[in-house]
Each structure stands twice: as structure tokens, then as C-alpha cells.
């Protein structure tokens, strides 16, 4: 009786392990010699990327509060005194920009649960929303004339232009862009360049040799 019960229990455990091993998988890298890359070496980067996207999405979701509370280093118009919520001055142009990034934050947060399925969005976010925005912001730190937005400049490091943006806005855009470069290269084997249509496909494998096995669905969706 006891040996039979033990055999049934052991067989049940072996069946469970086998079912887990057959979970549908995403694309994985394959070594040049044809051997499959170790999933354990790839999965930690997907998990880290997922956490980073949650962080980035949360930053953008709260950008309205930062822009109209901090003001210094982020506002491009006279939005009122920094950390003063009683004398806030709104701007139609500024609000239209902020709502774009607020909604982008929602989509990035959603993408964090399945980054491979949101490659076009992640590409635009890193190259347009972060890098492109950062370049424009950096240039205007030095080229703008004296305007009401320069009021924060006089209260910080002196001068007549938007150099205060070098303290917050510009590092934010370029920092997010650089972090995304690292993660997309580690996870997808690509920088998700806007013109690289092959790498932007949701089911596209990385540019190395591949096989149709990789990250288990539960490993990504549970992050």
C-alpha cells in the first residue's frame, strides 16, 4: 500500500514538472554554435526592464503634478513661484504637452506587463518622446531670448535663458532614453530604431540566430 501511494505521488509531481516545461514561450537567443541560450541569463533583464517601464510610466503619469508644483527646471512659461499651489499660472500649450505625456505614461505602464507586444510604442517613447524631446529642450536652453519663462533662471544659477532646464528636464529625457537603450538591447537585441521595421514587429526575433523558445508567458506577465 505505502509503496503504491509513494509511486502515485512521485508520478504526480513529475507530471506537474513536465507540464510547466511545456508552457508556451517567447523568442530566445541562440548561441552561434546552435545551442539555446540559457533562459536564466535572459529573464532577469526582461524582469528589470518591466520594473523600469513601470517606473517610467509612473513618472509620466505624475508629470502634471511635477510641472505645476516644482516648476523650476521643467516649466517653459511663468507657471508661478516654485512649490506654490496658490498662484499657479496655466498655459494652454504646456497643458497640451503634459496631457500627451500623461497618457503616454499609462500606455508605458501597460506595456511593462508585455514589452515584446508594445515594441512600436516603446520605440516612439524612447526615440521621439525622450531623445527627440531632449534634443529640442537642450537647444532651447541656450537659444531662447529673455522671456517670462526665464524667471526661474534668475532665481537659480543666473543668466538670461533657460539654463535651469539643464538641472531637471534635460537629464530626465536623456536619462530615460539611455536606460531604454540599455534594456532594449539586452532584452530584444535591438535599439528599436524607428526605421527598423523588422525589429519593431511584435513577434520579431532579435537579429541573432533564434529558436521559438524563450521567456515563459507566466514569467513576463507575472512581473
PDB file of C-alpha atoms in Angstrom:
ATOM      1  CA  UNK A   1       0.000   0.000   0.000  1.00  0.00           C
ATOM      2  CA  UNK A   2       2.599   2.573   1.020  1.00  0.00           C
ATOM      3  CA  UNK A   3       4.979   1.954  -1.937  1.00  0.00           C
ATOM      4  CA  UNK A   4       1.989   2.326  -4.331  1.00  0.00           C
ATOM      5  CA  UNK A   5       0.938   5.629  -2.734  1.00  0.00           C
ATOM      6  CA  UNK A   6       4.513   6.889  -2.914  1.00  0.00           C
ATOM      7  CA  UNK A   7       4.730   5.998  -6.623  1.00  0.00           C
ATOM      8  CA  UNK A   8       1.476   7.843  -7.390  1.00  0.00           C
ATOM      9  CA  UNK A   9       2.687  10.955  -5.563  1.00  0.00           C
ATOM     10  CA  UNK A  10       6.027  10.898  -7.341  1.00  0.00           C
ATOM     11  CA  UNK A  11       4.348  10.420 -10.721  1.00  0.00           C
ATOM     12  CA  UNK A  12       2.043  13.361  -9.999  1.00  0.00           C
ATOM     13  CA  UNK A  13       4.995  15.600  -9.229  1.00  0.00           C
ATOM     14  CA  UNK A  14       6.808  14.529 -12.383  1.00  0.00           C
ATOM     15  CA  UNK A  15       3.706  15.292 -14.453  1.00  0.00           C
ATOM     16  CA  UNK A  16       3.482  18.777 -12.957  1.00  0.00           C
ATOM     17  CA  UNK A  17       7.122  19.473 -13.808  1.00  0.00           C
ATOM     18  CA  UNK A  18       6.590  18.274 -17.370  1.00  0.00           C
ATOM     19  CA  UNK A  19       3.511  20.495 -17.830  1.00  0.00           C
ATOM     20  CA  UNK A  20       5.445  23.526 -16.622  1.00  0.00           C
ATOM     21  CA  UNK A  21       8.225  22.779 -19.089  1.00  0.00           C
ATOM     22  CA  UNK A  22       5.705  22.857 -21.953  1.00  0.00           C
ATOM     23  CA  UNK A  23       4.448  26.400 -21.221  1.00  0.00           C
ATOM     24  CA  UNK A  24       4.301  28.471 -24.482  1.00  0.00           C
ATOM     25  CA  UNK A  25       7.375  30.635 -24.773  1.00  0.00           C
ATOM     26  CA  UNK A  26       8.589  33.808 -26.401  1.00  0.00           C
ATOM     27  CA  UNK A  27      11.632  34.157 -28.615  1.00  0.00           C
ATOM     28  CA  UNK A  28      15.022  33.402 -27.115  1.00  0.00           C
ATOM     29  CA  UNK A  29      18.549  33.967 -28.290  1.00  0.00           C
ATOM     30  CA  UNK A  30      20.531  31.052 -29.642  1.00  0.00           C
ATOM     31  CA  UNK A  31      24.275  30.837 -29.418  1.00  0.00           C
ATOM     32  CA  UNK A  32      26.316  30.853 -32.618  1.00  0.00           C
ATOM     33  CA  UNK A  33      27.065  27.167 -32.199  1.00  0.00           C
ATOM     34  CA  UNK A  34      23.348  26.415 -32.390  1.00  0.00           C
ATOM     35  CA  UNK A  35      22.831  25.736 -28.697  1.00  0.00           C
ATOM     36  CA  UNK A  36      19.973  27.542 -26.999  1.00  0.00           C
ATOM     37  CA  UNK A  37      20.954  30.472 -24.823  1.00  0.00           C
ATOM     38  CA  UNK A  38      20.199  29.973 -21.165  1.00  0.00           C
ATOM     39  CA  UNK A  39      16.798  31.434 -20.319  1.00  0.00           C
ATOM     40  CA  UNK A  40      18.072  32.238 -16.853  1.00  0.00           C
ATOM     41  CA  UNK A  41      20.545  34.666 -18.388  1.00  0.00           C
ATOM     42  CA  UNK A  42      17.812  36.471 -20.363  1.00  0.00           C
ATOM     43  CA  UNK A  43      14.861  36.508 -17.985  1.00  0.00           C
ATOM     44  CA  UNK A  44      16.448  38.788 -15.329  1.00  0.00           C
ATOM     45  CA  UNK A  45      16.812  41.560 -17.941  1.00  0.00           C
ATOM     46  CA  UNK A  46      13.191  41.217 -19.030  1.00  0.00           C
ATOM     47  CA  UNK A  47      12.147  41.466 -15.397  1.00  0.00           C
ATOM     48  CA  UNK A  48      14.338  44.538 -14.828  1.00  0.00           C
ATOM     49  CA  UNK A  49      13.003  46.130 -17.992  1.00  0.00           C
ATOM     50  CA  UNK A  50       9.455  45.528 -16.797  1.00  0.00           C
ATOM     51  CA  UNK A  51      10.205  47.248 -13.488  1.00  0.00           C
ATOM     52  CA  UNK A  52      11.867  50.166 -15.269  1.00  0.00           C
ATOM     53  CA  UNK A  53       8.862  50.636 -17.558  1.00  0.00           C
ATOM     54  CA  UNK A  54       6.606  50.744 -14.520  1.00  0.00           C
ATOM     55  CA  UNK A  55       8.850  53.440 -13.057  1.00  0.00           C
ATOM     56  CA  UNK A  56       8.948  55.426 -16.309  1.00  0.00           C
ATOM     57  CA  UNK A  57       5.198  55.144 -16.737  1.00  0.00           C
ATOM     58  CA  UNK A  58       4.630  56.353 -13.181  1.00  0.00           C
ATOM     59  CA  UNK A  59       6.906  59.358 -13.760  1.00  0.00           C
ATOM     60  CA  UNK A  60       4.905  60.405 -16.812  1.00  0.00           C
ATOM     61  CA  UNK A  61       1.574  59.732 -15.110  1.00  0.00           C
ATOM     62  CA  UNK A  62       2.539  62.261 -12.435  1.00  0.00           C
ATOM     63  CA  UNK A  63       4.062  64.839 -14.767  1.00  0.00           C
ATOM     64  CA  UNK A  64       1.164  67.292 -14.302  1.00  0.00           C
ATOM     65  CA  UNK A  65       1.823  67.479 -10.571  1.00  0.00           C
ATOM     66  CA  UNK A  66       5.576  67.856 -11.036  1.00  0.00           C
ATOM     67  CA  UNK A  67       5.213  70.534 -13.697  1.00  0.00           C
ATOM     68  CA  UNK A  68       2.850  72.721 -11.680  1.00  0.00           C
ATOM     69  CA  UNK A  69       4.388  72.100  -8.265  1.00  0.00           C
ATOM     70  CA  UNK A  70       8.138  72.027  -8.907  1.00  0.00           C
ATOM     71  CA  UNK A  71       8.063  74.364 -11.950  1.00  0.00           C
ATOM     72  CA  UNK A  72      11.768  75.106 -11.566  1.00  0.00           C
ATOM     73  CA  UNK A  73      13.709  73.176 -14.198  1.00  0.00           C
ATOM     74  CA  UNK A  74      10.627  71.897 -16.039  1.00  0.00           C
ATOM     75  CA  UNK A  75       8.226  74.764 -16.836  1.00  0.00           C
ATOM     76  CA  UNK A  76       8.775  76.690 -20.071  1.00  0.00           C
ATOM     77  CA  UNK A  77       6.448  79.526 -19.128  1.00  0.00           C
ATOM     78  CA  UNK A  78       5.821  81.569 -15.999  1.00  0.00           C
ATOM     79  CA  UNK A  79       3.823  78.977 -14.080  1.00  0.00           C
ATOM     80  CA  UNK A  80       4.144  80.794 -10.761  1.00  0.00           C
ATOM     81  CA  UNK A  81       6.555  80.538  -7.870  1.00  0.00           C
ATOM     82  CA  UNK A  82       8.094  77.065  -7.290  1.00  0.00           C
ATOM     83  CA  UNK A  83       6.218  74.894  -4.750  1.00  0.00           C
ATOM     84  CA  UNK A  84       3.402  77.477  -4.555  1.00  0.00           C
ATOM     85  CA  UNK A  85      -0.002  75.945  -5.288  1.00  0.00           C
ATOM     86  CA  UNK A  86      -1.962  79.135  -4.679  1.00  0.00           C
ATOM     87  CA  UNK A  87      -0.560  81.195  -7.556  1.00  0.00           C
ATOM     88  CA  UNK A  88      -0.328  78.631 -10.354  1.00  0.00           C
ATOM     89  CA  UNK A  89      -0.441  80.092 -13.872  1.00  0.00           C
ATOM     90  CA  UNK A  90      -1.649  77.653 -16.501  1.00  0.00           C
ATOM     91  CA  UNK A  91      -0.682  77.556 -20.162  1.00  0.00           C
ATOM     92  CA  UNK A  92      -2.690  76.009 -22.996  1.00  0.00           C
ATOM     93  CA  UNK A  93       0.447  74.898 -24.863  1.00  0.00           C
ATOM     94  CA  UNK A  94       2.006  73.466 -21.715  1.00  0.00           C
ATOM     95  CA  UNK A  95      -1.168  71.592 -20.804  1.00  0.00           C
ATOM     96  CA  UNK A  96      -1.405  70.023 -24.268  1.00  0.00           C
ATOM     97  CA  UNK A  97       2.153  68.731 -23.945  1.00  0.00           C
ATOM     98  CA  UNK A  98       1.557  67.442 -20.437  1.00  0.00           C
ATOM     99  CA  UNK A  99      -1.577  65.506 -21.350  1.00  0.00           C
ATOM    100  CA  UNK A 100       0.326  63.733 -24.137  1.00  0.00           C
ATOM    101  CA  UNK A 101       2.958  62.558 -21.670  1.00  0.00           C
ATOM    102  CA  UNK A 102       0.349  61.673 -19.052  1.00  0.00           C
ATOM    103  CA  UNK A 103      -1.409  59.317 -21.472  1.00  0.00           C
ATOM    104  CA  UNK A 104       1.981  58.014 -22.643  1.00  0.00           C
ATOM    105  CA  UNK A 105       2.685  57.102 -19.029  1.00  0.00           C
ATOM    106  CA  UNK A 106      -0.475  54.995 -18.918  1.00  0.00           C
ATOM    107  CA  UNK A 107       0.475  53.118 -22.084  1.00  0.00           C
ATOM    108  CA  UNK A 108       4.067  52.557 -20.947  1.00  0.00           C
ATOM    109  CA  UNK A 109       2.834  51.205 -17.629  1.00  0.00           C
ATOM    110  CA  UNK A 110       0.550  48.823 -19.522  1.00  0.00           C
ATOM    111  CA  UNK A 111       3.446  47.830 -21.803  1.00  0.00           C
ATOM    112  CA  UNK A 112       5.518  46.837 -18.771  1.00  0.00           C
ATOM    113  CA  UNK A 113       3.458  43.624 -18.473  1.00  0.00           C
ATOM    114  CA  UNK A 114       4.322  42.543 -22.032  1.00  0.00           C
ATOM    115  CA  UNK A 115       7.158  44.663 -23.513  1.00  0.00           C
ATOM    116  CA  UNK A 116       7.543  42.460 -26.591  1.00  0.00           C
ATOM    117  CA  UNK A 117       3.969  43.222 -27.603  1.00  0.00           C
ATOM    118  CA  UNK A 118       4.465  47.005 -27.451  1.00  0.00           C
ATOM    119  CA  UNK A 119       7.694  47.475 -29.403  1.00  0.00           C
ATOM    120  CA  UNK A 120       6.433  50.280 -31.723  1.00  0.00           C
ATOM    121  CA  UNK A 121       5.161  52.251 -28.729  1.00  0.00           C
ATOM    122  CA  UNK A 122       8.394  51.723 -26.794  1.00  0.00           C
ATOM    123  CA  UNK A 123      10.398  52.791 -29.853  1.00  0.00           C
ATOM    124  CA  UNK A 124       8.463  56.051 -30.180  1.00  0.00           C
ATOM    125  CA  UNK A 125       8.684  56.699 -26.444  1.00  0.00           C
ATOM    126  CA  UNK A 126      12.475  56.342 -26.363  1.00  0.00           C
ATOM    127  CA  UNK A 127      13.385  57.988 -29.682  1.00  0.00           C
ATOM    128  CA  UNK A 128      10.635  60.600 -30.001  1.00  0.00           C
ATOM    129  CA  UNK A 129       9.292  61.167 -26.516  1.00  0.00           C
ATOM    130  CA  UNK A 130      12.690  61.036 -24.786  1.00  0.00           C
ATOM    131  CA  UNK A 131      15.591  61.585 -27.204  1.00  0.00           C
ATOM    132  CA  UNK A 132      13.828  63.960 -29.608  1.00  0.00           C
ATOM    133  CA  UNK A 133      12.295  65.968 -26.785  1.00  0.00           C
ATOM    134  CA  UNK A 134      15.633  66.090 -25.003  1.00  0.00           C
ATOM    135  CA  UNK A 135      17.435  67.465 -28.070  1.00  0.00           C
ATOM    136  CA  UNK A 136      14.888  70.266 -28.532  1.00  0.00           C
ATOM    137  CA  UNK A 137      14.965  71.102 -24.829  1.00  0.00           C
ATOM    138  CA  UNK A 138      18.768  71.160 -24.758  1.00  0.00           C
ATOM    139  CA  UNK A 139      18.983  73.532 -27.738  1.00  0.00           C
ATOM    140  CA  UNK A 140      16.455  75.943 -26.255  1.00  0.00           C
ATOM    141  CA  UNK A 141      18.374  76.087 -23.005  1.00  0.00           C
ATOM    142  CA  UNK A 142      20.840  78.295 -24.887  1.00  0.00           C
ATOM    143  CA  UNK A 143      18.907  79.909 -27.750  1.00  0.00           C
ATOM    144  CA  UNK A 144      15.805  81.448 -26.160  1.00  0.00           C
ATOM    145  CA  UNK A 145      15.606  85.182 -25.600  1.00  0.00           C
ATOM    146  CA  UNK A 146      14.600  86.748 -22.316  1.00  0.00           C
ATOM    147  CA  UNK A 147      11.002  85.648 -21.711  1.00  0.00           C
ATOM    148  CA  UNK A 148       8.734  85.187 -18.695  1.00  0.00           C
ATOM    149  CA  UNK A 149       9.938  81.561 -18.525  1.00  0.00           C
ATOM    150  CA  UNK A 150      13.383  82.872 -17.640  1.00  0.00           C
ATOM    151  CA  UNK A 151      12.141  83.895 -14.189  1.00  0.00           C
ATOM    152  CA  UNK A 152      13.283  80.561 -12.733  1.00  0.00           C
ATOM    153  CA  UNK A 153      16.699  81.098 -14.243  1.00  0.00           C
ATOM    154  CA  UNK A 154      17.301  84.298 -12.298  1.00  0.00           C
ATOM    155  CA  UNK A 155      16.346  82.559  -9.058  1.00  0.00           C
ATOM    156  CA  UNK A 156      18.829  79.739  -9.575  1.00  0.00           C
ATOM    157  CA  UNK A 157      22.121  79.928 -11.457  1.00  0.00           C
ATOM    158  CA  UNK A 158      21.834  83.363 -13.110  1.00  0.00           C
ATOM    159  CA  UNK A 159      21.766  84.289 -16.775  1.00  0.00           C
ATOM    160  CA  UNK A 160      19.007  85.195 -19.189  1.00  0.00           C
ATOM    161  CA  UNK A 161      17.999  81.885 -20.777  1.00  0.00           C
ATOM    162  CA  UNK A 162      16.557  78.517 -19.740  1.00  0.00           C
ATOM    163  CA  UNK A 163      19.674  77.017 -18.210  1.00  0.00           C
ATOM    164  CA  UNK A 164      17.657  75.821 -15.217  1.00  0.00           C
ATOM    165  CA  UNK A 165      16.220  73.125 -17.524  1.00  0.00           C
ATOM    166  CA  UNK A 166      19.687  71.559 -17.557  1.00  0.00           C
ATOM    167  CA  UNK A 167      19.080  70.637 -13.917  1.00  0.00           C
ATOM    168  CA  UNK A 168      15.855  68.620 -14.354  1.00  0.00           C
ATOM    169  CA  UNK A 169      14.163  68.417 -17.764  1.00  0.00           C
ATOM    170  CA  UNK A 170      17.143  67.646 -19.998  1.00  0.00           C
ATOM    171  CA  UNK A 171      18.685  64.989 -17.690  1.00  0.00           C
ATOM    172  CA  UNK A 172      15.234  63.386 -17.387  1.00  0.00           C
ATOM    173  CA  UNK A 173      14.724  62.992 -21.144  1.00  0.00           C
ATOM    174  CA  UNK A 174      18.247  61.809 -21.935  1.00  0.00           C
ATOM    175  CA  UNK A 175      18.384  59.599 -18.854  1.00  0.00           C
ATOM    176  CA  UNK A 176      15.155  57.797 -19.787  1.00  0.00           C
ATOM    177  CA  UNK A 177      16.391  57.404 -23.354  1.00  0.00           C
ATOM    178  CA  UNK A 178      19.741  55.928 -22.280  1.00  0.00           C
ATOM    179  CA  UNK A 179      18.072  53.480 -19.884  1.00  0.00           C
ATOM    180  CA  UNK A 180      15.710  52.306 -22.613  1.00  0.00           C
ATOM    181  CA  UNK A 181      18.658  51.805 -24.963  1.00  0.00           C
ATOM    182  CA  UNK A 182      20.289  49.512 -22.435  1.00  0.00           C
ATOM    183  CA  UNK A 183      17.191  47.459 -21.742  1.00  0.00           C
ATOM    184  CA  UNK A 184      16.012  47.050 -25.342  1.00  0.00           C
ATOM    185  CA  UNK A 185      19.471  45.920 -26.400  1.00  0.00           C
ATOM    186  CA  UNK A 186      19.643  43.392 -23.560  1.00  0.00           C
ATOM    187  CA  UNK A 187      16.094  42.107 -23.999  1.00  0.00           C
ATOM    188  CA  UNK A 188      15.430  42.355 -27.750  1.00  0.00           C
ATOM    189  CA  UNK A 189      18.966  42.540 -29.128  1.00  0.00           C
ATOM    190  CA  UNK A 190      17.985  45.793 -30.847  1.00  0.00           C
ATOM    191  CA  UNK A 191      17.780  49.524 -30.165  1.00  0.00           C
ATOM    192  CA  UNK A 192      14.276  49.555 -31.735  1.00  0.00           C
ATOM    193  CA  UNK A 193      15.291  52.186 -34.276  1.00  0.00           C
ATOM    194  CA  UNK A 194      12.217  53.872 -35.832  1.00  0.00           C
ATOM    195  CA  UNK A 195      13.124  52.730 -39.365  1.00  0.00           C
ATOM    196  CA  UNK A 196      13.958  49.153 -38.358  1.00  0.00           C
ATOM    197  CA  UNK A 197      10.536  47.721 -39.143  1.00  0.00           C
ATOM    198  CA  UNK A 198      11.667  44.122 -38.724  1.00  0.00           C
ATOM    199  CA  UNK A 199      12.705  44.619 -35.093  1.00  0.00           C
ATOM    200  CA  UNK A 200       9.512  46.554 -34.294  1.00  0.00           C
ATOM    201  CA  UNK A 201       7.237  43.658 -35.150  1.00  0.00           C
ATOM    202  CA  UNK A 202       5.646  42.237 -32.023  1.00  0.00           C
ATOM    203  CA  UNK A 203       6.685  38.718 -32.994  1.00  0.00           C
ATOM    204  CA  UNK A 204      10.040  39.642 -34.499  1.00  0.00           C
ATOM    205  CA  UNK A 205      13.021  37.702 -33.163  1.00  0.00           C
ATOM    206  CA  UNK A 206      16.221  39.520 -32.251  1.00  0.00           C
ATOM    207  CA  UNK A 207      18.834  39.884 -35.023  1.00  0.00           C
ATOM    208  CA  UNK A 208      20.834  36.882 -33.759  1.00  0.00           C
ATOM    209  CA  UNK A 209      20.035  33.258 -34.520  1.00  0.00           C
ATOM    210  CA  UNK A 210      16.876  32.214 -32.731  1.00  0.00           C
ATOM    211  CA  UNK A 211      14.516  29.444 -31.778  1.00  0.00           C
ATOM    212  CA  UNK A 212      10.846  29.508 -30.878  1.00  0.00           C
ATOM    213  CA  UNK A 213      11.519  29.006 -27.207  1.00  0.00           C
ATOM    214  CA  UNK A 214      12.265  31.591 -24.589  1.00  0.00           C
ATOM    215  CA  UNK A 215      10.637  33.513 -21.809  1.00  0.00           C
ATOM    216  CA  UNK A 216       7.619  31.670 -20.433  1.00  0.00           C
ATOM    217  CA  UNK A 217       4.429  33.718 -20.683  1.00  0.00           C
ATOM    218  CA  UNK A 218       3.928  33.448 -16.949  1.00  0.00           C
ATOM    219  CA  UNK A 219       7.438  34.806 -16.324  1.00  0.00           C
ATOM    220  CA  UNK A 220       6.643  38.049 -18.163  1.00  0.00           C
ATOM    221  CA  UNK A 221       3.003  38.536 -17.249  1.00  0.00           C
ATOM    222  CA  UNK A 222       3.582  37.930 -13.558  1.00  0.00           C
ATOM    223  CA  UNK A 223       6.183  40.697 -13.234  1.00  0.00           C
TER     224      UNK A 223
END
